[in-house]
Amino acid sequence: QVQLVESGGGSVQAGGSLRLSCAASAYTYNTYCMGWFRQAPGKEREGLAVIDIFGSTPYALSVKGRFTVSKDNAKNTLDLQMNSLKPEDTAMYYCAAGPCWRGRWYGPIVAPSFSSWGQGTQVTVSS
């Protein structure tokens, strides 16, 4: 069973930074493509970035240049560094794992493509 546990959410002022982390088992970390999503109240879940087992990372255009996804191989964690945060970044942030094709991610970053989800961590950005 794939288990994902997010941490690092909180409240920050606009322009600030936060770093989210998603802990996974070694099997999950080395087998699945992993991604970050967010969902604001009343909105659909939005894919932000996915990282394949080789470390390649496509980003959603909405966060490209401000958010960075990385893997910590020593800790088996997937991290999301968020800089220059805006009030519109306020949302519940989720870590997800999905099947890769030969270790790589092809296609859009959409929720139905991911089979396992964490419980989410809240990020609130005030103006």
C-alpha positions in Angstrom: 0.0 0.0 0.0 1.3 3.4 -1.0 1.4 5.9 1.9 2.2 9.5 1.5 2.5 12.0 4.3 2.8 15.7 3.7 4.3 18.3 6.1 5.5 21.9 6.1 2.3 23.8 5.4 1.4 27.0 7.3 0.6 30.7 7.0 2.9 33.2 5.3 2.7 36.7 4.0 2.7 37.4 0.3 6.2 37.3 -1.1 7.3 34.8 1.4 8.4 31.2 1.0 7.4 27.8 2.3 8.9 24.3 1.8 6.6 21.3 1.7 7.8 17.8 2.1 6.2 14.4 1.3 7.4 11.3 3.0 7.1 8.0 1.2 8.4 4.5 1.4 11.6 3.6 -0.4 9.6 1.3 -2.8 7.1 4.1 -3.6 9.9 6.7 -4.0 11.9 4.5 -6.4 9.0 3.0 -8.4 6.3 5.7 -8.9 6.3 9.1 -10.5 5.4 11.6 -7.7 3.7 14.9 -8.0 2.3 17.9 -6.2 -1.3 19.2 -6.5 -3.3 21.9 -4.8 -7.0 22.5 -4.4 -8.5 25.8 -3.3 -12.1 25.9 -2.0 -14.6 25.6 -4.8 -11.9 24.9 -7.4 -10.7 21.7 -9.1 -7.5 20.0 -8.0 -4.7 21.6 -10.0 -1.5 19.7 -10.9 1.7 21.7 -10.2 4.6 19.4 -11.0 5.6 15.8 -11.3 9.0 14.2 -11.0 9.9 10.9 -12.5 12.3 8.4 -11.1 15.2 9.9 -13.0 14.5 13.4 -11.5 13.0 15.1 -14.6 10.4 17.6 -13.7 7.7 19.1 -15.8 5.9 22.0 -14.2 2.5 23.6 -14.6 2.8 27.0 -16.2 1.0 28.7 -13.3 3.9 28.0 -10.9 6.9 27.7 -13.2 9.7 29.8 -12.0 8.4 30.2 -8.5 8.0 26.6 -7.4 10.7 23.9 -7.5 10.2 20.2 -7.0 13.1 18.0 -5.8 13.7 14.6 -4.4 15.8 13.9 -1.3 17.2 10.5 -2.0 18.6 10.1 1.5 15.2 10.7 3.2 12.9 9.3 0.5 11.0 12.6 0.4 9.5 14.7 -2.3 9.9 18.4 -1.6 8.2 21.5 -3.0 10.0 24.8 -2.5 7.5 27.6 -3.0 8.9 31.2 -3.4 7.3 34.5 -4.1 4.0 33.3 -2.7 0.8 35.0 -3.6 -2.6 35.1 -2.0 -3.9 33.0 -4.9 -1.5 30.2 -3.9 -3.7 29.6 -0.8 -4.9 26.0 -1.0 -4.7 22.6 0.4 -1.5 21.0 -1.1 -1.4 17.3 -1.8 1.4 14.9 -2.7 0.5 12.1 -5.1 2.0 9.0 -6.6 1.2 7.5 -10.0 2.5 4.9 -12.4 5.3 5.9 -14.7 6.0 4.6 -18.2 9.5 3.2 -18.1 10.3 5.5 -15.2 9.2 8.7 -17.0 6.0 10.8 -17.0 4.2 11.5 -20.2 1.1 13.5 -20.6 -0.6 16.2 -18.5 -0.4 16.5 -14.7 -3.9 15.6 -13.9 -5.4 14.0 -10.8 -7.0 10.9 -12.5 -3.5 9.8 -13.5 -2.4 9.5 -9.9 -3.4 6.5 -7.9 -2.3 7.4 -4.3 -2.7 10.6 -2.3 -1.6 12.1 0.9 -3.9 13.7 3.4 -2.9 17.2 2.4 -1.3 20.2 4.1 -2.8 23.7 4.2 -1.0 26.7 2.8 -2.4 30.1 3.5 -0.9 33.3 2.0 -2.0 36.6 3.3 -1.8 40.0 1.5 
